[in-house]
């Protein structure tokens, strides 16, 4: 790995200032993604700015508004094992618990998980100057594309790798950002950037901007949420497809639904067509089945990944069923 | 261990430590090989790419110094500089667990930790488990159940199993599977490992 200047600021403002000054510099959370990309030479930042040593940037807290806030450098393990979060944001703790390995979860952070780079093997291999690395070709389009996108795979076929991203979107979370010009809050729905807008990145963060935390409202008394993923091997793996679902009920009727899928497109996708099938309807297994079927609408699979079309339908259906079951348990109704 | 060539007393960048929550004075110093006035912008403590930095940390209970560059991983430092080759290098990217060590008591991939990040912190490696010639119960459990074949995954496996038993003295089989899910065994010794953990749990509770 190439050596780099390594800054350990004591506050977010000086972190942002340092990052803003050196072109190509990178913030670091746990380093579990950054270090692998620096080893392979895909990233060669002249300056790395450690966020993990900034006091006050990690931990879970309750805000005056009643919302929960998770600091950017909170580890994925802390989120996965947080008993209160498991009560108020089950979709998030489930997503965290299925992320990577216990070893990676002890280092990897929430901010780093959201900003980790795609796992596409062409992108990660220095020998392929793919369009994401400034070249002209997406090698996955005609190449080995078993793990690539089945939606929005026009310019670049990566899939978004973060487990926490769809879960936070299902909670309608807000991402808090600090940068050289100050602080701002971005709804998670507006955080992502499609390859067609800017192929070099996956999110809206500008040079010098860092995530400081995420916040969301706790689930209500008749809400249920769930995260499911399908993987190739059980021990640990990136998801082949995943789904994050939040359902708010009024009696038997679905009042509000959030259905977000990932690992199927360059950015996480909210499936409003599936939500519409559920909203205002009396819940039933058949309704979940119908919503699941709708999840594959518009899919354009590649040579090796048509299997994902089937998986996403089942995954969405099962996640909806799980979220509905949890809402029932919470509101004390018998199953 | 002596600091490199141009090190002079009083030039260590103590500011690097300020406010990081490290309350120890002697442990955790990061010293740089050249004078502080050559450092870039003073306001943010920065370790230069061009220099070697001396770190001090607690390794298997002993205060230990190492001279590292910013691009060095903890794994490289343990193996190449401190001669602790029990911790293994396989994938170098967090996928196999052969490099598992404990950082402040938690199991992590030492191939994904910058050496400079462990200044002032506690590292335990496989070499730190046996005490006074007595194997740690997890090691004894591995022997008892014949839980290694080629042995390359074994140090990392043992570190993950020890971390599990440290926080959960009576793990279920599923909890054991989850705890070692980041450690890959090419020889397929998993079932013996599960039994080794059961055996170690019994030993740790005073059984035989
Ligand atoms: C074996 C293995 C399996 C994995 N499986 C999964 C999986 O199943 N699901 C999954 O979601 N992930 C998986 N991962 C990825 C892992 O979750 C990420 O590496 C981790 O979450 C990154 O967090 P970090 O803090 O270590 O990020 P870092 O490596 O520190 O940073 C990652 C990127 O984000 C940027 N960054 C970091 N923090 C911030 C911030 N606060 N603001 C702005 N930018 C920031 C960095 O500059 C860098 O570009 C796996 C990783 C490994 C090694
Ligand atoms: S060598 Fe570190 S996980 Fe494989
Ligand atoms: S014993 Fe050979 S890899 Fe596990």
XYZ file of C-alpha atoms and ligand atoms in Angstrom:
604
model
C 0.000 0.000 0.000
C 1.243 3.495 -0.809
C 1.949 5.607 2.253
C -0.256 8.627 2.832
C -0.509 11.552 5.182
C -2.732 10.431 8.031
C -4.680 13.084 9.899
C -6.512 12.484 13.125
C -8.580 15.594 13.777
C -10.440 16.112 17.006
C -13.583 17.619 15.520
C -15.656 17.308 12.380
C -14.986 20.869 11.205
C -11.240 20.359 11.010
C -11.799 16.956 9.375
C -13.905 18.610 6.676
C -11.388 21.425 6.245
C -8.480 18.995 5.863
C -10.423 16.870 3.358
C -11.500 19.918 1.388
C -7.883 21.022 0.901
C -6.230 17.869 -0.486
C -7.626 16.577 -3.800
C -8.416 12.866 -3.731
C -8.239 12.662 0.056
C -10.567 10.228 1.820
C -12.239 10.123 5.213
C -11.903 6.848 7.094
C -14.319 5.153 9.470
C -13.209 1.622 10.289
C -11.140 1.365 7.120
C -12.506 -2.075 6.236
C -13.379 -1.002 2.694
C -10.949 1.862 2.199
C -7.893 -0.232 3.119
C -8.737 -2.985 0.625
C -9.116 -0.435 -2.177
C -5.861 1.238 -1.181
C -4.066 -2.120 -1.206
C -5.254 -2.862 -4.721
C -4.322 0.642 -5.848
C -7.837 1.540 -6.988
C -7.716 4.370 -4.451
C -4.469 6.223 -3.749
C -5.447 9.083 -1.451
C -2.580 11.429 -0.606
C -4.341 12.158 2.685
C -6.562 9.954 4.848
C -8.562 11.640 7.579
C -9.544 9.421 10.477
C -13.085 10.023 11.658
C -13.087 7.151 14.157
C -10.965 9.082 16.654
C -13.231 12.149 16.686
C -14.914 12.249 20.103
C -18.708 12.279 20.084
C -19.153 10.903 16.568
C -20.142 7.432 17.692
C -23.029 6.091 19.714
C -26.810 5.913 19.733
C -28.831 8.702 21.313
C -32.412 9.905 21.589
C -33.054 13.448 20.378
C -35.492 15.946 21.911
C -37.836 15.286 18.996
C -38.059 11.656 20.102
C -36.077 10.578 17.039
C -33.090 8.298 17.371
C -29.666 9.324 16.159
C -26.845 6.942 15.312
C -23.424 8.574 15.043
C -21.409 7.999 11.861
C -18.584 6.102 13.546
C -20.868 3.793 15.532
C -19.751 0.307 14.585
C -22.077 -2.038 12.723
C -21.721 -4.467 15.662
C -22.991 -1.813 18.077
C -26.047 -1.230 15.890
C -26.690 -4.957 15.470
C -26.557 -5.576 19.215
C -28.393 -2.475 20.412
C -31.453 -3.662 22.385
C -33.359 -0.388 22.138
C -32.753 -0.066 18.397
C -34.031 -3.619 18.010
C -37.316 -2.409 19.518
C -37.705 0.825 17.551
C -35.926 0.061 14.266
C -35.854 -3.669 13.794
C -35.235 -3.396 10.049
C -31.957 -1.640 10.825
C -30.677 -4.022 13.488
C -31.534 -6.999 11.268
C -29.688 -5.426 8.357
C -26.682 -4.708 10.576
C -26.619 -8.229 12.028
C -26.458 -9.765 8.552
C -23.724 -7.402 7.351
C -20.311 -8.910 6.608
C -18.592 -10.937 9.340
C -18.421 -10.456 13.131
C -14.807 -9.314 12.625
C -15.716 -6.680 10.028
C -18.732 -5.538 12.069
C -16.430 -4.777 15.010
C -14.512 -2.252 12.859
C -16.878 -1.142 10.098
C -18.970 1.946 10.817
C -22.401 3.202 9.797
C -20.981 6.089 7.735
C -18.480 3.799 6.037
C -21.142 1.215 5.291
C -23.265 3.796 3.473
C -20.280 5.146 1.518
C -18.479 1.848 0.784
C -17.623 1.388 -2.876
C -19.278 -1.233 -5.101
C -18.005 -4.808 -5.113
C -17.977 -5.156 -8.927
C -14.881 -7.210 -9.690
C -14.041 -5.116 -12.731
C -14.180 -1.939 -10.672
C -12.008 -3.502 -7.949
C -9.434 -4.850 -10.397
C -6.867 -2.256 -11.381
C -6.279 -3.975 -14.757
C -9.780 -3.114 -15.956
C -10.058 0.582 -16.718
C -13.831 0.481 -16.591
C -16.114 3.448 -17.050
C -16.366 3.920 -13.301
C -12.589 4.304 -13.157
C -12.529 6.830 -16.011
C -12.494 4.379 -18.954
C -14.978 3.875 -21.783
C -16.386 0.397 -21.115
C -18.517 -1.343 -18.539
C -16.901 -4.782 -18.691
C -19.787 -6.321 -16.755
C -22.251 -5.569 -19.571
C -20.816 -8.352 -21.734
C -18.642 -10.074 -19.156
C -19.107 -12.047 -15.939
C -22.246 -10.431 -14.573
C -23.781 -12.952 -12.200
C -23.761 -10.494 -9.289
C -24.618 -7.358 -11.214
C -27.688 -5.167 -11.630
C -31.048 -6.237 -13.024
C -32.536 -2.735 -12.881
C -31.207 0.561 -14.243
C -28.232 -1.270 -15.745
C -27.699 1.034 -18.682
C -24.406 2.828 -18.163
C -22.808 0.867 -15.358
C -23.898 -2.487 -13.952
C -22.775 -2.219 -10.339
C -25.133 -2.991 -7.500
C -25.176 -0.928 -4.362
C -23.423 -3.000 -1.666
C -24.711 -1.481 1.579
C -27.076 -3.473 3.808
C -27.816 -0.457 5.971
C -28.870 1.755 3.046
C -32.225 0.086 2.237
C -32.955 -0.360 5.960
C -32.433 3.335 6.687
C -34.551 4.247 3.685
C -37.374 2.003 4.934
C -37.240 4.110 8.117
C -37.292 7.348 6.052
C -34.073 8.299 7.816
C -32.184 11.552 7.485
C -28.453 11.605 6.795
C -26.570 14.370 8.586
C -23.576 15.775 6.757
C -20.847 18.239 7.664
C -18.645 19.910 5.075
C -16.325 22.818 4.503
C -19.352 25.124 4.140
C -21.287 23.887 7.162
C -23.848 21.253 8.012
C -26.868 19.925 6.180
C -29.446 17.169 6.460
C -30.314 14.992 3.485
C -33.303 12.641 3.330
C -31.900 9.195 2.627
C -34.040 9.058 -0.537
C -32.018 11.976 -1.977
C -28.581 10.663 -0.989
C -27.888 8.427 -3.998
C -26.429 9.314 -7.396
C -27.123 7.237 -10.503
C -24.243 6.424 -12.872
C -25.977 8.506 -15.532
C -25.655 11.582 -13.318
C -22.056 10.972 -12.211
C -20.437 7.618 -12.807
C -17.502 8.314 -10.494
C -19.555 8.244 -7.302
C -22.599 6.597 -5.726
C -23.797 9.437 -3.515
C -24.211 13.207 -3.368
C -21.316 13.926 -0.989
C -18.896 16.546 -2.328
C -15.190 16.719 -1.563
C -14.721 17.424 2.128
C -18.228 16.378 3.128
C -18.613 13.624 5.685
C -21.583 11.893 7.238
C -21.842 12.754 10.933
C -24.845 10.573 11.715
C -28.258 9.303 10.718
C -31.583 9.868 12.464
C -35.075 8.458 12.192
C -38.403 8.278 14.000
C -38.961 5.186 16.142
C -41.515 2.695 14.873
C -45.033 3.335 16.145
C -47.364 1.052 18.097
C -48.792 -0.548 14.950
C -45.652 -0.639 12.833
C -43.645 -3.671 11.832
C -40.387 -3.746 9.900
C -38.046 -6.382 8.531
C -34.915 -6.859 6.435
C -34.252 -10.024 4.461
C -31.439 -10.938 2.120
C -30.679 -13.930 -0.063
C -27.049 -14.949 -0.263
C -25.038 -17.618 -1.968
C -23.523 -18.965 1.220
C -24.887 -18.901 4.734
C -21.841 -17.996 6.806
C -21.412 -14.502 5.377
C -21.819 -12.963 1.981
C -22.972 -9.897 0.171
C -26.643 -10.094 -0.655
C -27.689 -11.386 -4.078
C -30.881 -9.431 -3.463
C -32.264 -7.800 -0.349
C -35.406 -6.034 0.803
C -36.197 -3.661 3.659
C -39.862 -3.159 4.541
C -41.762 -0.980 6.995
C -45.528 -1.302 7.316
C -47.759 0.975 9.390
C -51.154 -0.522 10.148
C -54.553 0.804 11.125
C -56.266 -2.298 12.365
C -56.016 -4.824 9.530
C -55.394 -2.157 6.914
C -51.967 -1.105 5.669
C -51.845 2.652 6.244
C -48.316 3.258 4.974
C -45.711 1.045 3.339
C -42.041 1.513 2.552
C -40.461 -1.134 0.357
C -36.827 -0.644 -0.566
C -34.648 -3.178 -2.355
C -30.928 -3.238 -2.987
C -28.169 -5.346 -4.516
C -30.192 -5.183 -7.732
C -29.363 -1.726 -9.123
C -26.551 0.838 -8.952
C -28.408 2.571 -6.121
C -30.990 1.306 -3.606
C -34.508 1.443 -5.091
C -37.783 2.321 -3.438
C -40.528 0.246 -5.074
C -43.546 2.531 -5.059
C -45.482 0.182 -7.343
C -45.300 -2.506 -4.635
C -46.200 -0.023 -1.914
C -49.325 1.022 -3.866
C -50.566 -2.566 -3.955
C -50.486 -2.706 -0.153
C -51.595 0.789 0.800
C -55.188 1.158 1.963
C -55.798 -2.582 1.650
C -56.712 -5.142 4.251
C -53.557 -7.200 4.697
C -53.446 -10.799 3.509
C -50.872 -13.309 2.330
C -52.271 -12.934 -1.176
C -51.669 -9.184 -1.027
C -48.027 -9.803 -0.011
C -47.707 -12.260 -2.890
C -49.050 -9.690 -5.348
C -46.710 -7.002 -4.065
C -43.799 -9.440 -4.322
C -44.694 -10.238 -7.933
C -44.681 -6.543 -8.756
C -41.135 -6.171 -7.397
C -39.559 -7.462 -10.602
C -41.474 -5.083 -12.867
C -39.208 -3.477 -15.454
C -36.255 -5.785 -14.758
C -33.671 -6.046 -17.549
C -31.458 -8.937 -16.473
C -28.057 -9.576 -18.031
C -26.668 -12.862 -19.379
C -25.882 -14.428 -15.978
C -28.264 -12.846 -13.487
C -31.854 -13.584 -14.534
C -32.080 -15.692 -11.374
C -32.237 -12.434 -9.421
C -35.612 -11.598 -10.989
C -37.179 -14.588 -9.266
C -35.269 -13.986 -6.035
C -36.346 -10.380 -5.666
C -40.023 -11.333 -5.949
C -39.738 -13.953 -3.207
C -37.517 -11.778 -1.048
C -39.931 -8.825 -1.139
C -42.921 -11.073 -0.417
C -41.241 -12.766 2.549
C -40.001 -9.495 3.991
C -43.509 -8.013 3.769
C -44.946 -11.062 5.554
C -42.338 -10.755 8.296
C -42.958 -7.028 8.786
C -46.732 -7.628 8.970
C -46.268 -10.420 11.472
C -44.142 -8.178 13.674
C -46.706 -5.371 13.514
C -49.327 -7.831 14.731
C -47.158 -9.100 17.547
C -46.462 -5.523 18.594
C -50.073 -4.449 18.653
C -50.897 -7.528 20.695
C -53.180 -9.164 18.146
C -53.133 -12.922 17.851
C -51.607 -14.183 14.628
C 13.557 -0.491 20.893
C 15.237 2.729 19.829
C 13.511 5.290 17.687
C 14.976 5.799 14.224
C 17.907 8.000 13.265
C 16.982 11.632 13.706
C 14.686 11.246 16.704
C 15.428 13.802 19.419
C 13.802 14.104 22.796
C 10.958 16.571 22.931
C 10.016 16.263 19.298
C 7.341 13.680 19.699
C 3.981 14.841 18.545
C 2.098 14.588 21.760
C -0.658 16.646 20.206
C -1.571 13.585 18.206
C -2.930 12.064 21.354
C -4.720 15.026 22.833
C -8.338 14.384 23.494
C -8.396 10.971 21.894
C -9.581 9.572 25.171
C -6.239 7.970 25.908
C -5.526 8.610 29.521
C -2.223 6.769 29.680
C 0.942 8.808 29.523
C 3.556 6.254 28.572
C 1.520 4.080 26.291
C 0.201 5.192 22.968
C 2.749 7.738 21.994
C 3.170 8.209 18.318
C 6.528 9.753 17.615
C 7.665 10.822 14.207
C 11.185 10.541 12.940
C 11.667 14.160 11.984
C 11.052 17.481 13.606
C 7.537 18.659 14.306
C 8.058 21.988 12.550
C 8.251 20.161 9.211
C 4.733 18.916 9.691
C 1.949 20.115 7.415
C -0.746 22.478 8.656
C -0.405 22.542 12.394
C -4.064 22.556 13.403
C -4.790 18.884 12.589
C -2.261 16.374 13.973
C -0.991 14.553 10.890
C 1.390 11.649 10.433
C 3.425 12.247 7.322
C 3.600 9.760 4.467
C 7.306 10.423 4.167
C 8.300 9.411 7.662
C 8.498 6.461 9.970
C 6.447 6.729 13.127
C 7.063 5.073 16.434
C 3.986 3.624 18.039
C 3.640 2.250 21.511
C 0.905 -0.166 22.451
C 0.133 -3.042 24.765
C 0.827 -6.331 23.030
C -0.062 -9.486 24.923
C 0.231 -7.576 28.188
C 3.618 -5.978 27.424
C 4.232 -2.382 26.433
C 5.653 -2.676 22.937
C 7.116 -0.254 20.414
C 7.158 -0.531 16.656
C 8.354 1.698 13.843
C 5.750 1.935 11.149
C 4.762 3.833 8.036
C 1.212 5.040 7.578
C 0.569 2.336 4.972
C 1.524 -0.533 7.278
C -1.168 -2.822 8.577
C -1.183 -4.248 12.068
C -0.789 -7.706 10.524
C 2.427 -6.750 8.683
C 3.794 -5.126 11.816
C 3.101 -8.161 13.992
C 4.575 -10.649 11.552
C 7.423 -8.791 9.867
C 8.633 -6.518 12.601
C 7.652 -8.070 15.903
C 8.205 -11.658 14.752
C 4.819 -12.809 15.956
C 4.051 -15.094 13.041
C 1.233 -16.989 14.752
C -1.194 -14.518 13.211
C -1.554 -15.617 9.591
C -1.801 -13.758 6.297
C -4.086 -15.298 3.692
C -6.465 -13.037 1.780
C -5.284 -9.640 3.066
C -8.800 -8.262 2.552
C -10.989 -9.222 5.485
C -12.503 -12.297 3.873
C -10.862 -15.210 5.689
C -10.156 -14.397 9.344
C -6.685 -15.988 9.406
C -5.353 -12.680 10.738
C -7.809 -12.374 13.654
C -6.458 -10.636 16.755
C -8.193 -8.897 19.636
C -8.194 -5.102 19.638
C -9.244 -3.870 23.087
C -10.788 -7.290 23.649
C -12.746 -7.491 20.389
C -11.841 -9.764 17.495
C -10.886 -7.902 14.309
C -9.077 -8.583 11.020
C -5.539 -7.291 11.615
C -5.074 -7.018 7.832
C -7.700 -4.235 7.877
C -6.228 -2.172 10.706
C -3.596 0.512 10.185
C -0.686 -0.076 12.560
C -0.753 3.581 13.602
C -4.328 3.104 14.801
C -3.337 0.752 17.616
C -1.163 3.299 19.422
C -2.182 3.261 23.052
C -4.463 0.295 22.650
C -4.421 -3.358 23.682
C -3.684 -6.113 21.194
C -3.861 -9.810 21.988
C -2.541 -12.356 19.519
C -2.496 -16.133 19.606
C 0.940 -15.916 21.253
C -0.646 -14.144 24.222
C -3.093 -16.874 25.217
C -0.960 -19.501 26.952
C 0.052 -18.450 30.460
C 3.145 -19.838 32.227
C 3.335 -22.725 29.819
C -0.344 -23.623 30.285
C -2.539 -23.583 27.231
C -5.630 -21.421 27.274
C -8.780 -23.592 27.584
C -9.695 -22.829 23.956
C -6.285 -24.066 22.824
C -6.677 -27.122 25.034
C -10.124 -27.674 23.538
C -8.700 -27.570 19.987
C -6.092 -30.168 20.945
C -8.608 -32.358 22.712
C -10.986 -32.379 19.752
C -8.289 -32.514 17.080
C -9.713 -29.324 15.615
C -6.990 -28.497 13.126
C -5.662 -30.175 10.036
C -3.182 -27.981 8.167
C -3.561 -25.495 11.012
C -3.422 -22.354 8.951
C -6.823 -21.086 10.040
C -6.333 -22.270 13.619
C -4.839 -19.175 15.291
C -7.585 -16.970 13.868
C -10.254 -19.532 14.720
C -8.994 -19.731 18.290
C -9.060 -15.942 18.646
C -12.683 -15.821 17.426
C -13.669 -18.717 19.701
C -11.985 -17.085 22.682
C -13.819 -13.820 21.992
C -17.073 -15.762 21.927
C -16.428 -17.510 25.255
C -15.227 -14.262 26.854
C -18.687 -12.786 26.366
C -20.809 -15.911 26.365
C -19.610 -18.750 28.616
C -22.274 -21.201 27.349
C -22.778 -20.589 23.634
C -25.255 -22.604 21.624
C -24.122 -24.309 18.442
C -25.741 -21.539 16.387
C -23.990 -18.838 18.399
C -20.729 -20.657 17.814
C -21.354 -20.861 14.067
C -22.130 -17.149 13.971
C -19.027 -16.254 15.998
C -16.663 -18.022 13.607
C -18.567 -17.100 10.450
C -15.774 -14.717 9.444
C -13.125 -17.438 9.745
C -12.744 -19.792 6.828
C -11.234 -23.269 7.198
C -10.066 -24.714 3.894
C -9.678 -28.151 5.464
C -13.228 -28.223 6.804
C -12.562 -28.741 10.511
C -15.712 -26.886 11.554
C -17.404 -29.723 13.417
C -14.311 -30.403 15.485
C -14.102 -26.679 16.201
C -17.667 -26.632 17.505
C -16.805 -29.509 19.832
C -13.578 -27.781 20.861
C -15.593 -24.747 21.919
C -17.927 -26.956 23.957
C -14.900 -28.565 25.590
C -13.300 -25.191 26.293
C -16.556 -23.912 27.792
C -16.550 -26.866 30.178
C -12.892 -26.289 31.088
C -13.521 -22.595 31.681
C -16.288 -23.440 34.114
C -13.879 -25.635 36.045
C -14.939 -28.936 34.467
C -12.631 -31.428 32.798
C -15.553 -9.986 4.047
C -16.478 -8.808 3.935
C -17.849 -9.014 3.769
C -18.716 -7.928 3.676
N -20.057 -8.142 3.541
C -20.915 -7.090 3.536
C -22.321 -7.260 3.495
O -22.826 -8.365 3.439
N -23.106 -6.153 3.507
C -22.590 -4.894 3.577
O -23.345 -3.920 3.638
N -21.262 -4.699 3.595
C -20.427 -5.770 3.583
N -19.082 -5.551 3.646
C -18.579 -4.209 3.576
C -18.437 -3.606 4.958
O -19.706 -3.509 5.544
C -17.812 -2.253 4.767
O -16.464 -2.451 4.457
C -17.931 -1.378 6.004
O -19.256 -1.152 6.356
C -17.284 -0.071 5.716
O -17.270 0.680 6.908
P -15.905 1.348 7.390
O -16.230 2.214 8.526
O -14.869 0.322 7.604
O -15.609 2.207 6.094
P -14.226 2.731 5.523
O -13.495 1.635 4.879
O -13.535 3.527 6.552
O -14.801 3.706 4.412
C -15.521 3.230 3.301
C -15.738 4.400 2.328
O -16.605 5.365 2.902
C -15.944 6.603 3.112
N -16.371 7.040 4.439
C -16.170 6.394 5.620
N -16.812 7.038 6.617
C -17.426 8.111 6.051
C -18.249 9.160 6.561
N -18.596 9.238 7.861
N -18.693 10.113 5.701
C -18.362 10.034 4.384
N -17.606 9.067 3.845
C -17.144 8.113 4.674
C -14.477 6.322 2.968
O -13.767 7.423 2.444
C -14.456 5.151 2.012
O -14.523 5.588 0.682
C -18.200 -6.619 3.735
C -16.825 -6.402 3.898
C -15.959 -7.484 3.994
C -14.500 -7.221 4.154
S -5.791 -12.184 5.961
Fe -7.039 -10.819 7.068
S -8.992 -11.669 6.742
Fe -7.784 -12.896 5.429
S -7.132 -26.555 9.351
Fe -6.485 -26.152 7.339
S -7.514 -24.281 6.925
Fe -8.397 -24.870 8.770
